[in-house]
Coordinates of C-alpha atoms and ligand atoms in Angstrom, one line a residue:
X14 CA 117.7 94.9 104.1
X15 CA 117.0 94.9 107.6
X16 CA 115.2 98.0 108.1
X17 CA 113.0 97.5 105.1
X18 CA 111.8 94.4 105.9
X19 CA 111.0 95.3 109.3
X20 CA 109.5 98.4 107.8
X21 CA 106.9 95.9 105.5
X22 CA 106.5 93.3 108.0
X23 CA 105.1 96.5 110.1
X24 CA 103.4 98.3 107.4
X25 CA 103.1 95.9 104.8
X26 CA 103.7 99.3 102.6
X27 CA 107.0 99.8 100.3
X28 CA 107.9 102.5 97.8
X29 CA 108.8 101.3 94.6
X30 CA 112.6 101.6 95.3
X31 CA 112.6 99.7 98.4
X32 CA 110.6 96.8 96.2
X33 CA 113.4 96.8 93.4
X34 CA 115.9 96.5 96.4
X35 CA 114.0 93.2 97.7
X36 CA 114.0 92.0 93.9
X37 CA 117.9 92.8 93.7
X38 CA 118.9 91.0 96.5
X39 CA 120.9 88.0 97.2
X40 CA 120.0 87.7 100.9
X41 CA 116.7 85.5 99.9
X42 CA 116.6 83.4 102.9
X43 CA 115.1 85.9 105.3
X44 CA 113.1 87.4 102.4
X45 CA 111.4 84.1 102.0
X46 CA 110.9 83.4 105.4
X47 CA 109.4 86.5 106.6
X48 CA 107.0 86.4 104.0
X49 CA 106.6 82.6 105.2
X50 CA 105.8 84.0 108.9
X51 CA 103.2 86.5 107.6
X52 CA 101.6 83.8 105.6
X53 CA 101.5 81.8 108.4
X54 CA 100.1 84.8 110.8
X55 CA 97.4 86.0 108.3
X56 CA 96.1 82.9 106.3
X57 CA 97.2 79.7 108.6
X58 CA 98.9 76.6 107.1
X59 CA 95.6 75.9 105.3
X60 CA 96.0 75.4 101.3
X61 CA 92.8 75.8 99.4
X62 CA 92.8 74.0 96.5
X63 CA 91.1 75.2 93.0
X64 CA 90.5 72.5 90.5
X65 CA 91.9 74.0 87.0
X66 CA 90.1 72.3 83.6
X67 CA 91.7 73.8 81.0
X68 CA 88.7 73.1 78.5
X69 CA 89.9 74.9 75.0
X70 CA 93.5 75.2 73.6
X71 CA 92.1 77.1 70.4
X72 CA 93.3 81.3 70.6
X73 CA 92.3 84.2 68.5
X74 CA 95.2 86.1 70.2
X75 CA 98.7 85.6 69.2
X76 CA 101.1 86.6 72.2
X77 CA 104.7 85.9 71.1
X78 CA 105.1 83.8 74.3
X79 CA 102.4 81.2 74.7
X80 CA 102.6 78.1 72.8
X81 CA 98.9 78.3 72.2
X82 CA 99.3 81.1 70.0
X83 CA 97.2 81.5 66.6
X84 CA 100.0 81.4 64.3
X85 CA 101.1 78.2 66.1
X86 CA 100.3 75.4 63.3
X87 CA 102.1 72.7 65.8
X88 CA 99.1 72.7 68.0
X89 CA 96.8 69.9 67.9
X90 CA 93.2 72.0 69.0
X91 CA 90.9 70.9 70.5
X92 CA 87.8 71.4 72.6
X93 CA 85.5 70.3 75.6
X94 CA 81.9 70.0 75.1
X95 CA 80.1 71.9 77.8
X96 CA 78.3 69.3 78.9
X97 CA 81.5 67.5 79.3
X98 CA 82.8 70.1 81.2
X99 CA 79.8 70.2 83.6
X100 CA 80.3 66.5 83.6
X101 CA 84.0 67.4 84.6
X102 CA 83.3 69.5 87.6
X103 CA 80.3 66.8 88.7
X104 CA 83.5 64.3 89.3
X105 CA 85.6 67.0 91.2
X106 CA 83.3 67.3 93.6
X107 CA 84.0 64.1 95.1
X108 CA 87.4 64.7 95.6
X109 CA 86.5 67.4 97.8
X110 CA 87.4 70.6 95.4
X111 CA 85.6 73.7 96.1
X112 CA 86.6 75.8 93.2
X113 CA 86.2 74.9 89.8
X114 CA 88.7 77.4 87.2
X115 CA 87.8 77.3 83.7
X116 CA 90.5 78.2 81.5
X117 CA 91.0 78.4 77.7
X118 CA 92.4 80.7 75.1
X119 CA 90.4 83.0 73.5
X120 CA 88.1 80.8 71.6
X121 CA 85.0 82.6 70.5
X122 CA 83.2 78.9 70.4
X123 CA 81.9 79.4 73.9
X124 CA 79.8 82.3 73.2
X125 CA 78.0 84.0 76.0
X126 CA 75.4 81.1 75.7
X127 CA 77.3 79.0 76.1
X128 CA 79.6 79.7 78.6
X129 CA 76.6 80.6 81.3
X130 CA 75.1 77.4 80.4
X131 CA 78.4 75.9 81.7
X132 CA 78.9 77.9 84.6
X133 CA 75.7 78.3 85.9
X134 CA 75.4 73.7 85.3
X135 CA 78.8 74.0 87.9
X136 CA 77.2 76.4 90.2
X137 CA 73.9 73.5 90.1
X138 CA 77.1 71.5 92.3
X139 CA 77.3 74.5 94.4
X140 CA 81.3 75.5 93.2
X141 CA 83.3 78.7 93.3
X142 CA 83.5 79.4 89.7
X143 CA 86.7 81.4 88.3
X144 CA 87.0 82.2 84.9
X145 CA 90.5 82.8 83.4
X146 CA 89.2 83.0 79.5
X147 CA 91.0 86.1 78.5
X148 CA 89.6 89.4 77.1
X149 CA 85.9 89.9 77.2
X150 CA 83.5 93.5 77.0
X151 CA 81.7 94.7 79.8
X152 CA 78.7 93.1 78.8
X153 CA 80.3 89.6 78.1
X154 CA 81.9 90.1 81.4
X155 CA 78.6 90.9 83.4
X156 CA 76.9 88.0 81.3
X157 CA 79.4 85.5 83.0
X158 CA 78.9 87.2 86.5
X159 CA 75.1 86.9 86.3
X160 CA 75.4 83.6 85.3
X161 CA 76.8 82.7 88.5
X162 CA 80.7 83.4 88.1
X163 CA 82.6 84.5 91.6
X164 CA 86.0 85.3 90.3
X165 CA 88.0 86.5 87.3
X166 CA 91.6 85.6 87.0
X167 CA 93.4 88.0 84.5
X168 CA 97.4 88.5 84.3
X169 CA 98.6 92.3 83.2
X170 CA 101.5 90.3 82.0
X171 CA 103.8 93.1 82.4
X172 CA 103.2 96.9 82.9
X173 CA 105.7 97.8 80.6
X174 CA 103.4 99.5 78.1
X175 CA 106.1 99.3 75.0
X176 CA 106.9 95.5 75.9
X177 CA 103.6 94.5 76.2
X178 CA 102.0 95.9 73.2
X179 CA 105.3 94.2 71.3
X180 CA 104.6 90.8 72.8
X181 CA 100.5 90.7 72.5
X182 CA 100.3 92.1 68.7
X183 CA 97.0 93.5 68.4
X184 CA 96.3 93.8 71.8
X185 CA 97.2 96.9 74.0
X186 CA 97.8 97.1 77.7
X187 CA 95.3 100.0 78.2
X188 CA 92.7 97.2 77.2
X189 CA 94.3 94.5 79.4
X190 CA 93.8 97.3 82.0
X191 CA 90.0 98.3 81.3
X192 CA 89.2 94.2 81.7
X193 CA 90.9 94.2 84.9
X194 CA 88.6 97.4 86.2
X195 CA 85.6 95.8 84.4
X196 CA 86.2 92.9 86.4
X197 CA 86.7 94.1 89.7
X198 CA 83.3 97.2 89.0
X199 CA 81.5 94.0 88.4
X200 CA 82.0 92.2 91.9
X201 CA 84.4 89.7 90.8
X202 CA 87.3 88.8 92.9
X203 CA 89.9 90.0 91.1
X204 CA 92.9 87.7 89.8
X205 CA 95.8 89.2 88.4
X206 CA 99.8 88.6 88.1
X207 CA 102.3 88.8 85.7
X208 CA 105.1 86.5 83.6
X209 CA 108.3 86.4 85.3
X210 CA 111.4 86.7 83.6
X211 CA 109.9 87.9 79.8
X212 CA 112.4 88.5 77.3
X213 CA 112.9 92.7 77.3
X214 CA 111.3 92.8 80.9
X215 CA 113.7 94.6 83.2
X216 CA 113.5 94.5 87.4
X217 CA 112.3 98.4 87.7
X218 CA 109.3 97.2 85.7
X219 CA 108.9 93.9 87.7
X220 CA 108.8 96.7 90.8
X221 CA 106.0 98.7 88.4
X222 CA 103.9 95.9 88.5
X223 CA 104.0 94.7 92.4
X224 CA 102.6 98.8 92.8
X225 CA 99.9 98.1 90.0
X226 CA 99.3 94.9 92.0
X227 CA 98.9 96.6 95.0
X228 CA 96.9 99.4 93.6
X229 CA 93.8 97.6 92.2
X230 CA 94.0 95.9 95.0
X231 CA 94.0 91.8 93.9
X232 CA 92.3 89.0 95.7
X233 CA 94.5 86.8 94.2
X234 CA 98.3 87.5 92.6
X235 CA 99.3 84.6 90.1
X236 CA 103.2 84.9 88.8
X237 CA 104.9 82.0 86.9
X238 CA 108.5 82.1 85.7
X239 CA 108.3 82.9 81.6
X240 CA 109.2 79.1 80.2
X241 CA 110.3 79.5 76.2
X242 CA 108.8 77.6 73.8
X243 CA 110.0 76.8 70.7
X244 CA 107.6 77.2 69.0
X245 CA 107.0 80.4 69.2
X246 CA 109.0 83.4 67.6
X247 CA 110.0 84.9 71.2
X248 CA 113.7 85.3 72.2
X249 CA 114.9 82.7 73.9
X250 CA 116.5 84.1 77.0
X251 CA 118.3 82.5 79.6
X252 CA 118.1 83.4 83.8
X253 CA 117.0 82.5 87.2
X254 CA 113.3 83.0 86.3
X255 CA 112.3 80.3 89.5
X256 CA 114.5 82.4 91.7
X257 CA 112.7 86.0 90.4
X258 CA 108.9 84.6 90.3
X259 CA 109.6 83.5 94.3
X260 CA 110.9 86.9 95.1
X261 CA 107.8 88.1 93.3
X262 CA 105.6 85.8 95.3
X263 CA 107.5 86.8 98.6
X264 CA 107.4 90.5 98.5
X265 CA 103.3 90.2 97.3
X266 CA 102.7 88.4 100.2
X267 CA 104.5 91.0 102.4
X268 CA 102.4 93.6 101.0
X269 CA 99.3 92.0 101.5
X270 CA 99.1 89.4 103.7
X271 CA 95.8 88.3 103.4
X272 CA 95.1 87.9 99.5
X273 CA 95.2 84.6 98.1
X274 CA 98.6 83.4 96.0
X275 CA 98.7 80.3 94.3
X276 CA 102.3 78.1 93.4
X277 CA 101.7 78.1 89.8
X278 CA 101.9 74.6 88.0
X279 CA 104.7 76.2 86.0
X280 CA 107.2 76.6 89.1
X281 CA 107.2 72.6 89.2
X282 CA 108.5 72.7 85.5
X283 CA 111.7 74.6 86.6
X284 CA 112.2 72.6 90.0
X285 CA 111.1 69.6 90.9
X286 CA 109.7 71.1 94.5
X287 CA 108.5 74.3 92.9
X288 CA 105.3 74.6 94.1
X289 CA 106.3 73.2 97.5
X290 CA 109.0 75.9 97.6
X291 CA 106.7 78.8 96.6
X292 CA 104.4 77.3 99.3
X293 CA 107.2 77.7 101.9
X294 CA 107.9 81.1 100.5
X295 CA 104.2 83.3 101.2
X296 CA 102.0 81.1 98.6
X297 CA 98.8 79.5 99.8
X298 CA 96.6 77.9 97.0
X299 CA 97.4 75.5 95.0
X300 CA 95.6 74.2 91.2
X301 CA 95.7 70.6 90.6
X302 CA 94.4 70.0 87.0
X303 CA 91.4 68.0 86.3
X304 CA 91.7 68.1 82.7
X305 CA 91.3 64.8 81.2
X306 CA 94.4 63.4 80.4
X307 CA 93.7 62.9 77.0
X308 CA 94.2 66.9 76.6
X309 CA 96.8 67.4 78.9
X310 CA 99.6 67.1 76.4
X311 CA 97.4 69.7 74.3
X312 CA 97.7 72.5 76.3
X313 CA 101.2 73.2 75.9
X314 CA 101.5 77.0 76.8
X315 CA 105.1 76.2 77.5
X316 CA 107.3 72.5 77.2
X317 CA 107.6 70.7 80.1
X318 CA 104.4 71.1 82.2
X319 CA 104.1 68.2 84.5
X320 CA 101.5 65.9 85.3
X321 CA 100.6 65.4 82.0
X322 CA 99.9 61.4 81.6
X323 CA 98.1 62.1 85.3
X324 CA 94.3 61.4 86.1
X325 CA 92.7 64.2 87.5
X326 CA 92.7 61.8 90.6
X327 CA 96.2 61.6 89.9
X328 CA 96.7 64.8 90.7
X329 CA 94.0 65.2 93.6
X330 CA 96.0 62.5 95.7
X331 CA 99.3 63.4 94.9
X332 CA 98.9 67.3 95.9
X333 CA 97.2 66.1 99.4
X334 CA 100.5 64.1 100.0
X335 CA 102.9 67.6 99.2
X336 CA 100.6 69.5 101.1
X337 CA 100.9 66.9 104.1
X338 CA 104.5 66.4 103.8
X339 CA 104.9 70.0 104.3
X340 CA 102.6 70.0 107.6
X341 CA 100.2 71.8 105.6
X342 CA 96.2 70.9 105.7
X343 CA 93.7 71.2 102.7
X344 CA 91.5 73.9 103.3
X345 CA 87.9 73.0 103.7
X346 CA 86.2 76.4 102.7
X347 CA 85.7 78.1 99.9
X348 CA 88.6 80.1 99.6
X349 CA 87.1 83.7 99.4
X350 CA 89.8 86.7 100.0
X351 CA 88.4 88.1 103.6
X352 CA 90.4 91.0 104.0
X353 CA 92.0 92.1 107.1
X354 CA 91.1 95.3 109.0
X355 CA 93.7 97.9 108.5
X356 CA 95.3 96.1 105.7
Ligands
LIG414 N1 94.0 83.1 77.4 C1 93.9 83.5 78.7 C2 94.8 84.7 79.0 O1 95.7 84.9 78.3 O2 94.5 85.3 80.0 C3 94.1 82.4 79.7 C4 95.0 81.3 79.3 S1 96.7 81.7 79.2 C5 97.4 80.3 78.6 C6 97.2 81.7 80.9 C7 98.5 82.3 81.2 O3 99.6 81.6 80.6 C8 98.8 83.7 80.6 O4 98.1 84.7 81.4 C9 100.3 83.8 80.7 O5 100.7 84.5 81.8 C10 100.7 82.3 80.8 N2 101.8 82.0 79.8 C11 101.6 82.0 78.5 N3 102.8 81.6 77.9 C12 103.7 81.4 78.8 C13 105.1 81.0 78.9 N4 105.8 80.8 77.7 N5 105.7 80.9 80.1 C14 105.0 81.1 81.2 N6 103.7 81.5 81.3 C15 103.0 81.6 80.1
LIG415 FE1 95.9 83.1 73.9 FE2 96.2 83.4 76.5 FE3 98.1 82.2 75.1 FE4 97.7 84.8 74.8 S1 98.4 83.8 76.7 S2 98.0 83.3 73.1 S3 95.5 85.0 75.0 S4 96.1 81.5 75.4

């Protein structure tokens, strides 16, 4: 344990073996807090925050674990107007946000029109703009970017090419991959990360995807424990998927200590402190929703999501207090991954 954390401390390299070692191991403490140290050394105690409207719960695609699902009848749909959503970001601006994320399933309403009308009516506010709307072409990809779009978050999922093409039906993970090189050829900071914990996902491919990770390189590594939901025809398996997503988070953060990492929401489902733990733990962004909270309880990717009778001031005031009762500030830039010479 020793000698390979001082090894990625030094290096901030690991071979895939070595990773799988950190991911077995009980001895989290130091795990957690070296990657702590290196967040601290590389990215300051500085959170940036990135305001998340999830603006479209209707999905063409049918992954076995999302609650938003096709085949899910449950789901009440529904949609923002994109002059709503504009109208959104407008009021986000006051509370100081600098990024805006739009997120949705894959809802061919927006078409191309209609999404650069919204993003290029945020970047009239001067935002960041991420997108996190699933699988696009080239094209639709380099409409978005000339429309004004900075960043693309994207998760593999899992790199486990047999489990993944069983849990996305009609989807294929040399696809998923083609997006994610589409993305970054286009100038987009690149977002990716992976489900923690899926049903069928086993720790050697867990250390598979920290290399793939690695490899592109991302700007920004998102992981969130798998959460079942009932409604949806996955197993429903039982482990420490809080536990696995932090080691995740820790041993990303060792390997490259200056990309952004965000405490997903979904960590404060499983523990009350998630995000503040992940926080602790090599994260350094942080996405308070400013969905209205008429939707909120729409969006259920997975049961138990928090915040969801919350304003989006609500949530603006209560993440500043976390952040603060951690000794942690809000970041006043933009947020941009600046990487580090030699790294
Ligand atoms: N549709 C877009 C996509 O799939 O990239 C963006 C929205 S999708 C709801 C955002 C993320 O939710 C997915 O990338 C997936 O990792 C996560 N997710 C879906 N179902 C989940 C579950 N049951 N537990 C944890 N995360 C889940
Ligand atoms: Fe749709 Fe994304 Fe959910 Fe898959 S994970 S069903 S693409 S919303």
């Amino acid at each position: 344990m020793e000698s390979i954390l001082d090894k990625v401390v030094q290096s901030h390299t690991l071979c895939e073996k070595e990773i799988l070692y950190l991911l077995e191991t009980k001895d989290t403490k130091k795990l957690f807090s070296a990657a702590d140290e290196i967040r601290k050394k590389y990215s300051g105690d500085e959170v940036h925050l990135r305001a998340l409207i999830e603006f479209s719960n209707y999905c063409k695609q049918n992954c076995l674990y999302c609650g938003l699902r096709r085949d899910n009848s449950h789901v009440t749909r529904y949609r923002v107007e994109p002059q709503d959503i504009i109208e959104s970001a407008r009021k986000a601006k006051n509370y100081g946000y600098k990024t805006i994320v739009l997120q949705s399933g894959e809802d061919s309403y927006y078409t191309v029109e209609r999404m650069a009308k919204i993003i290029s009516g945020i970047k009239d506010f001067d935002f960041v703009v991420t997108l996190s709307i699933g699988e696009k072409t080239f094209e639709e990809y380099k409409a978005y970017r000339d429309a004004g779009a900075d960043r693309y978050l994207l998760r593999i999922e899992t790199t486990d090419e047999t489990l993944y093409n069983k849990l996305n039906p009609g989807m294929s993970l040399k696809n998923r991959m083609l997006c994610i090189e589409n993305i970054k050829k286009l100038g987009y900071e690149v977002g990716s990360g992976i489900i923690a914990g899926l049903p069928g996902q086993t720790l050697e491919s867990i250390a598979k995807d920290i290399v793939y990770l690695k490899s592109i390189p991302v700007d920004m590594a998102g992981i969130g424990p798998f959460i079942y939901h009932p409604d949806t025809p996955i197993e429903n398996i039982k482990g420490d998927f809080f536990e696995l997503s932090l080691k995740i988070i820790t041993i990303l953060r060792l390997l490259m200590p200056d990309i952004n990492i965000p405490a997903t929401t979904a960590m404060d489902t499983l523990n009350k402190e998630g995000r503040l733990i992940a926080l602790q733990s090599g994260a350094n962004v942080i996405m308070p929703s400013i969905t209205e909270t008429v939707y909120r309880k729409y969006y259920e990717i997975y049961p138990g999501k928090v915040c969801l009778g919350a304003t989006p001031a609500d949530c603006r005031y209560c993440t500043e207090n976390k952040i603060k009762s951690i000794n942690r500030r809000i970041s006043t830039g933009k947020g941009f991954h600046i990487r580090q010479s030699g790294l």
